[in-house]
Amino acid sequence: MNVPGLVLVASVAILYSCGFYLLLQRSLMRVVFGIVMLGHAANLSLMLTDAAITLPPLLGGPDGPISDPLPQALALTAIVITFGVTTFLLALAYRVWLGDANDEVPDDLEDRRIGRLSEPEDSA
Amino acid sequence: MNLLLAVPFVIPLLGAGITLLLRRSPRSKQIAGVVTLAAVVVDAVWLLWLTADGTVIASDAGGWAAPLGITLVADPLAALLLTVSSVVLLLVLLYAIGQDIGGLSSATPQTFHPLYLVLTAGVCLSFLAGDLFNLFVAFEVMLTASYALITQAPTRARVRATMIYTVVGLTSSILFLTGIALVYALVGTVNMADIAIKLDGAPDDLRMVLALLFLVVFGIKAAIVPLHFWLPDSYPVAITRISAIFAALLTKVAVYAIIRTQTLLFGGDDVSAVMLWIAIATMIVGILGALVQDDINRIMSFALVSHIGFMIFGLALNTVAGIAGVMVYLVHHIVVQATMFLVNGLVRQYVGHTSLRSIRGLTAVSPALALFFFLPAVSLAGIPPMSGFIAKVALFQAGVEAGGWLTWVGIGAGLLTSLLTIIAIFRVWTRAFWGTPLPDMLTARAELKRGPDAAGLRMMTVTTGVMVGVGVLVAVLGGPLVDLSFTAAHDLLDGGAYIEAVLPGGGS
């Protein structure tokens, strides 16, 4: 495997693992960063589908070697989508922070009530 | 380019733009919305008419031939779901308009109509998409609209629910994108018919990994156990019309995507044992969740999870009868689930909330409401002669035909779930509808009937009644529906007609 390929593979692996780690945190900002990293990981893995990714797409001349333009077009669309939704997530996180004055994911009250049903009466 | 295939998502997108321009006039916005959706219904019925004999219509956008361009495909399954979805979307919009003209909703935000139409476009495009990336884009259109819709009239609880919903939805989208990257790396195409041909020669273990990845991706959105935890947390929190449409359509679009990918791309064999286990777990866990809840909306959300299990069960059988059963179940469940949530919205209108702890005697408050709850509820539980019974019988018959001990366990789980559904529903019935109404409920009703909201309330009630009628109609048309499902299921498992329509001459 050539060197850019190896660097890409390593980046994708690191981005996925860090992204999922951050996603499982309780702080909303970390969750948002996790989503951003996962988005990058997915876009980079689209780049991995073409071995000649370092070559220019389409502009390699009529006979020259070019890279496959389709994954780049797909990644472009995906970047726009993840960018838009990330902005929305940031706005939501801000809203939660305004409402609760912290950015932790709150508990589900209904679930806690159901959980208490299984406890014996006298301990409550 | 066949225009019929473009109408279901181009017209709603145009309509969304128009309703955005009509900011100042709520009435013209409502008319634009209804006209748009009516056009989609007409188009969908037309498509269903054309495809009912098993024809598959394919169309290349911009004239770029199939593996290269964007392909739109309508087969009987897609056309059937398109028809049912557009009818439900139209009825829920009418319900919402009733709520608005009565001033019964606390100030509908300006963005409701445009977002609702964008959601429609996303749902319709998901059914018609002929390549994986287009399916991804359609899902994103649908989900992004739903992220914004679920925060309408934001309260703290809604913002919290949206946060969970958005993060979960986005995670599954990113996994979807990863799946597309892997498929593209393996076969070098994103056109589904082309992938179906080329995946045949792929190594078995790679195919299995991809099939599982796509099962997880759509499983998150379809809320199969153990990926269901977000649904009962987020759906009941949204305003009624939104949760009705989410519960009826969004999970079913994901089920449709599971059917499409598992049958067409992967041939279904790879993961059918896993899917049977998932189906059993989904049925049981969902309905057990419903039994301990105290809020009607939450009960219905957990019931929704358990009924997704039935659909996965039919799909896991991987036989013509099984998949036909899933299709009948999909049609039945889209209609019934939407009706249940609309009825809950009416209950909220009368009582102000949907918590079972302080509702009693709704039958005395409004007999029509009781009837509207009862008919879809017994249908959900699968009591003859309602549509739920037809759907369940179709699935269980398919299960008996398929045989095998795990299938029998699945049938047992299904019967148990049906019984528990009856218990859950009669718990709601005895606590909320039976007995003498609380005094403040009667005064609230008197005020509602006299006040300026009466016209709006009547429109909401009539729309709910029509929806109940559609549910009964599904049962009446059970015979043709089953026939159509068998035709469609045959094509789905065979795959030949679909591939031939998209790539005339078998590609290459």
XYZ file of C-alpha atoms in Angstrom:
632
model
C 0.000 0.000 0.000
C 1.299 3.453 -0.859
C 1.951 6.045 1.831
C -1.033 8.401 1.368
C -3.288 5.359 1.547
C -1.807 4.254 4.840
C -2.085 7.751 6.305
C -5.730 7.899 5.217
C -6.524 4.502 6.710
C -4.902 5.473 10.000
C -6.799 8.792 10.093
C -10.093 7.086 9.395
C -9.486 4.564 12.188
C -8.522 7.285 14.681
C -11.465 9.513 13.713
C -14.004 6.696 14.084
C -12.706 5.580 17.474
C -12.411 9.112 18.893
C -15.786 10.038 17.406
C -17.635 7.107 18.987
C -15.824 7.695 22.312
C -16.929 11.341 22.380
C -20.454 10.387 21.302
C -20.850 8.321 24.472
C -19.983 11.234 26.778
C -22.579 13.005 28.855
C -21.600 16.550 27.938
C -23.466 17.809 24.874
C -20.481 19.722 23.486
C -18.457 16.518 23.456
C -21.300 14.718 21.740
C -21.372 17.411 19.050
C -17.603 17.109 18.571
C -18.033 13.351 18.355
C -20.576 13.788 15.565
C -18.214 16.153 13.727
C -15.365 13.626 13.938
C -17.595 10.768 12.786
C -18.713 12.885 9.842
C -15.104 13.448 8.851
C -14.379 9.756 9.262
C -17.214 8.807 6.912
C -16.132 11.375 4.325
C -12.541 10.203 4.467
C -13.640 6.604 4.063
C -15.376 7.680 0.851
C -11.956 8.956 -0.274
C -10.441 5.574 0.555
C -12.526 3.877 -2.127
C -10.163 5.150 -4.816
C -6.502 4.140 -4.832
C -5.568 7.070 -7.105
C -7.088 9.655 -4.791
C -3.997 11.889 -4.919
C -4.452 12.501 -8.669
C -6.700 15.346 -9.870
C -10.227 14.328 -10.862
C -11.263 14.967 -14.502
C -8.432 17.459 -15.169
C -5.653 14.938 -15.841
C -5.838 15.674 -19.569
C -7.471 13.517 -22.245
C -4.979 10.686 -21.848
C -3.457 11.344 -18.427
C -4.481 9.332 -15.358
C -7.302 10.804 -13.297
C -8.915 9.836 -10.015
C -12.511 8.695 -9.747
C -14.671 11.830 -9.358
C -17.746 10.062 -7.965
C -16.546 9.514 -4.353
C -15.512 13.156 -4.256
C -18.965 14.243 -5.398
C -20.546 11.959 -2.787
C -18.271 13.345 -0.072
C -19.119 16.899 -1.096
C -22.843 16.204 -0.683
C -22.240 14.455 2.615
C -20.115 17.346 3.924
C -22.912 19.803 3.204
C -25.436 17.612 5.002
C -23.307 16.970 8.100
C -22.342 20.652 8.215
C -25.972 21.751 8.184
C -27.110 19.289 10.822
C -24.104 20.075 13.025
C -25.112 23.742 13.019
C -28.598 22.698 14.074
C -27.139 20.523 16.852
C -25.047 23.444 18.125
C -28.145 25.640 18.234
C -29.972 22.900 20.175
C -27.077 22.480 22.608
C -27.164 26.230 23.191
C -30.889 26.020 23.822
C -30.385 23.245 26.373
C -27.680 25.333 28.033
C -29.992 28.368 28.194
C -32.747 26.267 29.723
C -30.802 24.167 32.211
C -27.620 26.224 32.746
C -25.534 23.115 32.105
C -24.882 21.077 28.996
C -25.274 17.595 30.387
C -27.731 15.171 28.828
C -30.531 15.036 31.436
C -32.121 11.839 32.727
C -35.446 10.603 31.476
C -37.837 11.212 34.377
C -40.428 8.716 33.115
C -37.798 5.974 32.956
C -36.738 6.677 36.515
C -40.340 6.427 37.664
C -40.673 3.025 35.958
C -37.378 1.976 37.536
C -38.715 2.808 40.990
C -41.731 0.543 40.419
C -39.560 -2.519 40.888
C -38.253 -1.368 44.291
C -40.110 -2.511 47.409
C -42.533 0.052 48.850
C -40.882 0.535 52.268
C -37.486 1.540 50.877
C -38.994 4.497 48.990
C -37.724 10.927 -17.979
C -41.046 9.726 -16.701
C -42.664 12.716 -14.998
C -44.938 10.530 -12.889
C -41.906 9.407 -10.928
C -40.645 12.940 -10.340
C -43.945 14.462 -9.168
C -44.033 12.930 -5.631
C -40.934 14.779 -4.497
C -40.583 17.724 -6.925
C -44.101 19.072 -6.293
C -43.795 19.032 -2.463
C -40.420 20.781 -2.703
C -41.962 23.461 -4.929
C -44.911 23.650 -2.546
C -42.501 24.103 0.364
C -40.957 27.079 -1.439
C -44.372 28.573 -2.174
C -45.617 28.184 1.406
C -42.408 29.851 2.573
C -43.246 32.853 0.402
C -46.833 33.045 1.684
C -45.718 34.052 5.149
C -48.425 36.563 5.826
C -51.452 34.601 4.783
C -52.109 31.448 6.805
C -55.144 30.545 4.717
C -53.331 30.499 1.357
C -50.505 28.536 2.992
C -52.982 25.876 4.084
C -54.544 25.743 0.615
C -51.117 25.416 -1.034
C -50.252 22.565 1.332
C -53.482 20.663 0.689
C -53.301 21.128 -3.102
C -49.699 19.909 -3.143
C -50.485 16.786 -1.149
C -53.628 16.108 -3.175
C -51.463 16.174 -6.317
C -49.097 13.678 -4.711
C -52.025 11.391 -3.801
C -53.339 11.463 -7.387
C -49.886 10.744 -8.757
C -49.321 7.910 -6.279
C -52.659 6.264 -7.124
C -51.794 6.535 -10.809
C -48.425 4.887 -10.209
C -50.118 2.144 -8.218
C -52.551 1.595 -11.108
C -49.650 1.256 -13.545
C -47.574 -1.071 -11.381
C -50.341 -3.191 -9.834
C -49.746 -6.102 -12.232
C -46.096 -6.300 -11.225
C -44.692 -3.869 -13.786
C -41.599 -1.982 -12.695
C -41.229 1.566 -14.019
C -37.735 3.025 -14.061
C -36.651 6.458 -15.138
C -33.227 8.049 -15.530
C -33.055 11.662 -14.399
C -31.536 13.945 -17.031
C -31.301 11.106 -19.541
C -28.101 9.631 -18.086
C -28.445 5.893 -18.547
C -28.782 3.728 -15.465
C -25.561 2.884 -13.686
C -24.288 6.453 -14.174
C -27.211 8.805 -13.618
C -29.780 9.142 -10.876
C -32.416 6.444 -11.267
C -35.965 6.554 -9.971
C -37.816 3.261 -9.733
C -41.435 2.473 -8.904
C -42.327 -1.157 -8.297
C -45.601 -2.349 -6.702
C -44.119 -2.162 -3.184
C -42.941 1.430 -3.631
C -46.175 2.526 -5.318
C -48.342 0.923 -2.628
C -46.432 2.545 0.211
C -46.373 5.854 -1.671
C -50.163 5.772 -1.980
C -50.834 4.930 1.662
C -48.255 7.436 2.919
C -49.541 10.301 0.819
C -53.137 9.668 1.924
C -52.050 9.658 5.572
C -49.928 12.779 5.060
C -52.896 14.591 3.502
C -55.286 13.605 6.308
C -52.841 14.624 9.040
C -52.374 17.983 7.311
C -56.159 18.495 7.305
C -56.205 17.618 11.015
C -53.448 20.166 11.633
C -55.369 22.803 9.703
C -58.460 22.072 11.809
C -56.344 22.569 14.905
C -55.042 25.867 13.528
C -58.330 27.426 12.376
C -59.838 26.717 15.766
C -56.834 28.352 17.379
C -56.608 25.094 19.364
C -52.865 24.799 18.931
C -50.819 27.367 20.776
C -49.672 29.422 17.757
C -48.451 27.223 14.920
C -44.965 28.365 13.955
C -44.475 29.911 10.512
C -42.274 27.007 9.503
C -44.763 24.168 9.947
C -46.105 24.006 6.383
C -42.766 24.280 4.505
C -41.136 21.702 6.790
C -44.084 19.344 6.490
C -43.863 19.466 2.689
C -40.093 18.927 2.752
C -40.724 15.891 4.956
C -43.233 14.653 2.367
C -40.648 15.065 -0.382
C -38.100 13.083 1.640
C -40.531 10.250 2.369
C -41.629 9.981 -1.285
C -38.072 10.099 -2.643
C -37.028 7.348 -0.217
C -39.629 5.043 -1.749
C -38.608 5.872 -5.329
C -34.826 6.119 -5.022
C -33.031 3.679 -7.300
C -29.513 4.155 -5.997
C -28.061 3.955 -2.528
C -26.710 7.478 -2.404
C -30.023 8.922 -3.535
C -31.660 6.897 -0.773
C -29.181 8.478 1.655
C -30.041 11.976 0.419
C -33.774 11.219 0.642
C -33.325 9.998 4.220
C -31.427 13.171 5.056
C -34.118 15.403 3.529
C -36.729 13.543 5.544
C -34.717 13.478 8.783
C -33.540 17.092 8.634
C -37.152 18.198 8.234
C -38.102 15.920 11.131
C -35.331 17.331 13.382
C -36.803 20.785 12.881
C -40.431 19.617 13.136
C -39.955 17.860 16.463
C -38.819 21.150 18.055
C -41.943 23.028 16.972
C -43.260 24.980 19.956
C -40.070 24.225 21.920
C -40.347 23.431 25.590
C -37.485 22.100 27.704
C -38.744 18.546 27.327
C -38.970 18.944 23.543
C -35.463 20.377 23.224
C -34.126 17.493 25.287
C -36.018 14.942 23.174
C -34.824 16.551 19.948
C -31.231 16.420 21.122
C -31.468 12.643 21.594
C -33.406 12.188 18.364
C -30.962 14.253 16.303
C -27.815 12.647 17.686
C -29.192 9.130 17.145
C -30.437 9.987 13.657
C -27.143 11.555 12.693
C -25.163 8.583 13.972
C -27.153 6.213 11.828
C -26.747 8.556 8.823
C -22.992 8.496 9.253
C -23.013 4.700 9.450
C -25.147 4.699 6.292
C -22.512 6.816 4.564
C -19.810 4.419 5.726
C -21.856 1.548 4.324
C -22.117 3.306 0.966
C -18.342 3.877 0.961
C -17.735 0.173 1.640
C -20.181 -0.942 -1.060
C -18.617 1.464 -3.529
C -15.144 0.226 -2.679
C -16.293 -3.353 -3.239
C -18.320 -3.072 -6.452
C -17.672 0.436 -7.822
C -21.297 1.494 -8.223
C -24.101 2.933 -6.102
C -26.988 1.956 -8.395
C -28.972 -0.682 -6.526
C -29.764 -2.874 -9.531
C -26.114 -2.757 -10.570
C -24.956 -3.570 -7.033
C -27.366 -6.506 -6.985
C -25.697 -7.972 -10.082
C -22.145 -7.297 -8.983
C -22.508 -8.354 -5.352
C -23.330 -11.873 -6.548
C -19.676 -12.487 -7.240
C -18.469 -10.901 -3.992
C -17.015 -12.976 -1.148
C -19.697 -14.285 1.222
C -18.212 -12.897 4.419
C -17.918 -9.381 2.971
C -21.537 -9.525 1.832
C -22.579 -10.657 5.293
C -20.740 -7.719 6.917
C -22.382 -5.256 4.551
C -25.830 -6.799 5.080
C -25.389 -6.501 8.854
C -24.142 -2.911 8.586
C -27.207 -1.908 6.573
C -29.446 -3.778 9.003
C -27.972 -1.694 11.849
C -28.250 1.550 9.881
C -31.925 1.138 9.036
C -32.583 -0.758 12.267
C -31.743 2.363 14.269
C -34.290 4.316 12.256
C -36.880 1.541 12.342
C -36.398 1.186 16.131
C -35.673 -2.550 16.314
C -34.561 -3.851 19.718
C -31.865 -3.150 20.950
C -31.686 0.020 18.854
C -35.130 1.303 19.873
C -34.327 3.236 23.074
C -34.595 6.687 21.478
C -38.106 6.290 20.050
C -40.351 6.217 23.133
C -38.269 9.124 24.440
C -38.725 11.437 21.505
C -41.953 10.697 19.594
C -44.508 11.271 22.373
C -42.962 14.633 23.290
C -43.637 16.309 19.938
C -46.960 17.975 19.153
C -49.702 15.532 18.119
C -49.706 15.937 14.353
C -45.920 15.560 14.278
C -45.832 12.432 16.429
C -48.670 10.980 14.339
C -46.716 11.385 11.118
C -43.424 10.270 12.680
C -44.938 7.152 14.209
C -46.844 6.284 11.052
C -44.218 6.966 8.413
C -40.610 7.447 9.509
C -40.127 3.996 11.011
C -41.956 2.430 8.040
C -39.676 4.165 5.561
C -36.794 2.527 7.404
C -38.574 -0.858 7.260
C -39.032 -0.298 3.531
C -35.283 0.381 3.223
C -34.534 -2.842 5.116
C -36.812 -4.789 2.750
C -35.257 -3.181 -0.322
C -31.625 -3.665 0.686
C -31.972 -7.135 2.212
C -33.968 -8.610 -0.673
C -32.519 -6.842 -3.697
C -28.898 -6.333 -2.674
C -28.133 -9.192 -0.339
C -30.681 -11.828 -1.271
C -31.873 -12.069 2.342
C -30.214 -15.367 3.323
C -27.212 -13.856 5.060
C -28.868 -12.384 8.086
C -32.275 -14.076 8.316
C -31.481 -15.997 11.526
C -30.230 -12.797 13.177
C -33.362 -11.011 12.023
C -35.609 -13.684 13.560
C -33.972 -13.179 16.947
C -34.255 -9.413 16.550
C -37.927 -9.765 15.613
C -38.689 -11.864 18.699
C -36.836 -9.449 21.002
C -38.486 -6.401 19.423
C -42.006 -7.798 19.801
C -41.589 -8.806 23.454
C -39.495 -5.874 24.732
C -41.703 -3.302 23.013
C -44.977 -4.588 24.389
C -43.593 -5.123 27.906
C -42.535 -1.468 27.810
C -46.052 -0.455 26.799
C -47.587 -2.321 29.747
C -45.914 -0.247 32.475
C -46.438 3.211 30.966
C -48.999 5.683 32.252
C -49.217 8.059 29.315
C -51.310 7.064 26.287
C -48.764 8.518 23.856
C -45.930 6.586 25.457
C -47.987 3.381 25.471
C -48.575 3.818 21.741
C -44.890 4.500 21.111
C -43.839 1.274 22.848
C -46.597 -0.601 21.007
C -45.132 0.817 17.801
C -41.747 -0.711 18.668
C -43.316 -4.116 19.301
C -45.176 -4.037 15.989
C -41.990 -3.253 14.069
C -40.997 -6.718 15.342
C -43.847 -8.313 13.355
C -42.573 -6.732 10.152
C -39.007 -7.874 10.789
C -40.380 -11.368 11.506
C -42.039 -11.586 8.099
C -38.938 -10.291 6.388
C -36.711 -12.765 8.235
C -38.706 -15.680 6.783
C -37.421 -14.626 3.362
C -40.308 -16.321 1.543
C -42.883 -14.843 -0.832
C -45.648 -15.306 1.746
C -43.533 -13.713 4.479
C -42.721 -10.593 2.518
C -46.321 -10.295 1.282
C -47.366 -10.440 4.953
C -44.944 -7.631 5.764
C -46.470 -5.474 3.036
C -50.019 -5.981 4.327
C -48.734 -5.253 7.829
C -47.013 -2.060 6.668
C -50.194 -0.712 5.059
C -52.321 -1.654 8.076
C -49.863 -0.225 10.581
C -49.237 3.108 8.830
C -52.952 3.884 8.879
C -53.746 2.538 12.339
C -50.767 4.082 14.097
C -51.492 7.524 12.638
C -55.139 7.186 13.722
C -54.153 6.295 17.289
C -51.993 9.395 17.607
C -54.694 11.638 16.120
C -57.161 10.263 18.685
C -54.619 10.975 21.418
C -54.435 14.535 20.082
C -58.223 14.843 20.463
C -57.962 13.476 24.004
C -55.348 16.129 24.743
C -57.703 18.731 23.289
C -60.507 17.663 25.641
C -58.492 16.992 28.773
C -55.281 18.954 28.280
C -52.931 15.965 28.689
C -52.762 12.226 27.948
C -51.694 10.852 31.313
C -53.886 7.943 32.410
C -53.592 9.024 36.035
C -56.188 11.789 35.716
C -58.460 10.827 32.840
C -61.715 8.963 33.403
C -64.980 8.454 31.572
C -64.023 9.774 28.150
C -66.889 7.747 26.673
C -69.349 10.019 28.435
C -67.428 13.125 27.383
C -67.380 12.185 23.706
C -68.873 8.913 22.406
C -67.358 9.556 18.940
C -63.912 9.741 20.497
C -64.455 6.411 22.218
C -65.474 4.802 18.924
C -62.480 6.332 17.128
C -60.183 4.923 19.781
C -61.828 1.524 19.918
C -61.784 0.601 16.203
C -58.057 1.171 15.499
C -57.173 -0.197 18.939
C -58.782 -3.585 18.331
C -57.230 -3.535 14.860
C -53.811 -3.006 16.447
C -54.443 -5.941 18.766
C -55.359 -8.097 15.756
C -58.981 -8.902 16.584
C -61.051 -10.058 13.580
C -62.360 -8.703 11.262
C -60.064 -5.651 11.420
C -57.032 -5.106 9.164
C -54.634 -6.038 11.957
C -56.123 -9.529 12.010
C -55.624 -9.985 8.260
C -52.022 -8.782 8.521
C -51.205 -11.033 11.475
C -52.823 -14.080 9.919
C -50.840 -13.491 6.722
C -47.605 -13.364 8.724
C -48.361 -16.396 10.910
C -49.421 -18.470 7.887
C -46.149 -17.578 6.213
C -44.354 -18.614 9.400
C -46.135 -21.988 9.537
C -45.269 -22.607 5.879
C -41.622 -21.771 6.465
C -41.317 -24.042 9.517
C -38.222 -24.485 11.693
C -38.086 -24.274 15.516
C -36.970 -20.640 15.604
C -39.870 -19.635 13.369
C -42.254 -21.394 15.746
C -40.702 -19.476 18.641
C -41.307 -16.341 16.598
C -44.963 -17.263 16.016
C -45.332 -17.916 19.743
C -43.780 -14.543 20.541
C -46.133 -12.925 18.042
C -49.212 -14.518 19.632
C -48.011 -13.532 23.092
C -47.408 -9.981 21.886
C -50.921 -9.818 20.437
C -52.345 -10.909 23.782
C -50.258 -8.371 25.673
C -51.325 -5.678 23.175
C -54.939 -6.451 24.075
C -54.061 -6.066 27.760
C -52.284 -2.752 27.127
C -55.201 -1.444 25.109
C -57.861 -2.503 27.552
C -55.835 -0.938 30.343
C -56.186 2.377 28.479
C -59.835 1.640 27.742
C -60.864 0.831 31.318
C -58.878 3.663 32.888
C -59.442 6.504 30.410
C -62.730 5.718 28.692
C -64.753 3.828 31.295
C -66.299 5.203 34.472
C -67.742 8.585 35.398
C -65.894 11.572 33.978
C -64.118 13.929 36.340
C -66.192 17.118 36.853
C -63.576 19.444 35.352
C -63.512 17.325 32.171
C -67.233 18.007 31.613
C -66.887 21.748 32.138
C -63.868 21.800 29.835
C -65.933 20.052 27.166
C -68.825 22.502 27.547
C -66.436 25.426 27.116
C -64.810 23.787 24.105
C -68.181 23.150 22.436
C -69.453 26.690 22.970
C -66.228 28.561 22.330
C -64.781 29.841 19.059
C -62.836 26.574 18.720
C -65.886 24.456 17.917
C -65.388 24.587 14.123
C -61.748 23.561 14.417
C -62.601 20.758 16.798
C -65.271 19.506 14.407
C -62.769 19.454 11.549
C -60.245 17.546 13.673
C -62.906 15.039 14.710
C -64.119 14.554 11.133
C -60.553 14.045 9.865
C -59.915 11.471 12.570
C -63.168 9.788 11.574
C -62.052 9.651 7.937
C -58.755 8.134 9.074
C -60.655 5.466 11.038
C -62.662 4.884 7.856
C -59.473 4.395 5.853
C -58.418 1.832 8.456
C -61.693 -0.059 7.963
C -61.264 0.260 4.195
C -57.890 -1.515 4.464
C -59.750 -4.452 6.021
C -62.518 -4.361 3.377
C -59.971 -4.292 0.561
C -57.998 -7.064 2.269
C -58.386 -9.485 -0.657
C -56.980 -7.268 -3.438
C -54.328 -5.991 -1.035
C -53.099 -9.514 -0.303
C -53.082 -10.339 -4.052
C -51.079 -7.200 -4.808
C -48.678 -7.998 -1.970
C -48.056 -11.482 -3.325
C -47.288 -10.097 -6.801
C -44.921 -7.540 -5.308
C -43.255 -10.026 -2.954
C -42.686 -12.437 -5.823
C -40.890 -9.708 -7.796
C -38.914 -8.603 -4.765
C -37.494 -12.043 -4.055
C -36.848 -12.718 -7.711
C -35.359 -9.274 -8.386
C -35.276 -9.934 -12.123
C -38.008 -7.469 -13.107
C -36.439 -4.682 -11.061
C -32.978 -5.183 -12.530
C -34.361 -5.564 -16.055
C -36.327 -2.298 -15.738
C -33.336 -0.330 -14.470
C -30.675 -1.913 -16.641
C -32.312 -3.173 -19.855
C -30.304 -6.117 -21.150
C -28.854 -6.958 -17.734
C -26.382 -4.080 -17.478
C -22.800 -4.583 -18.583
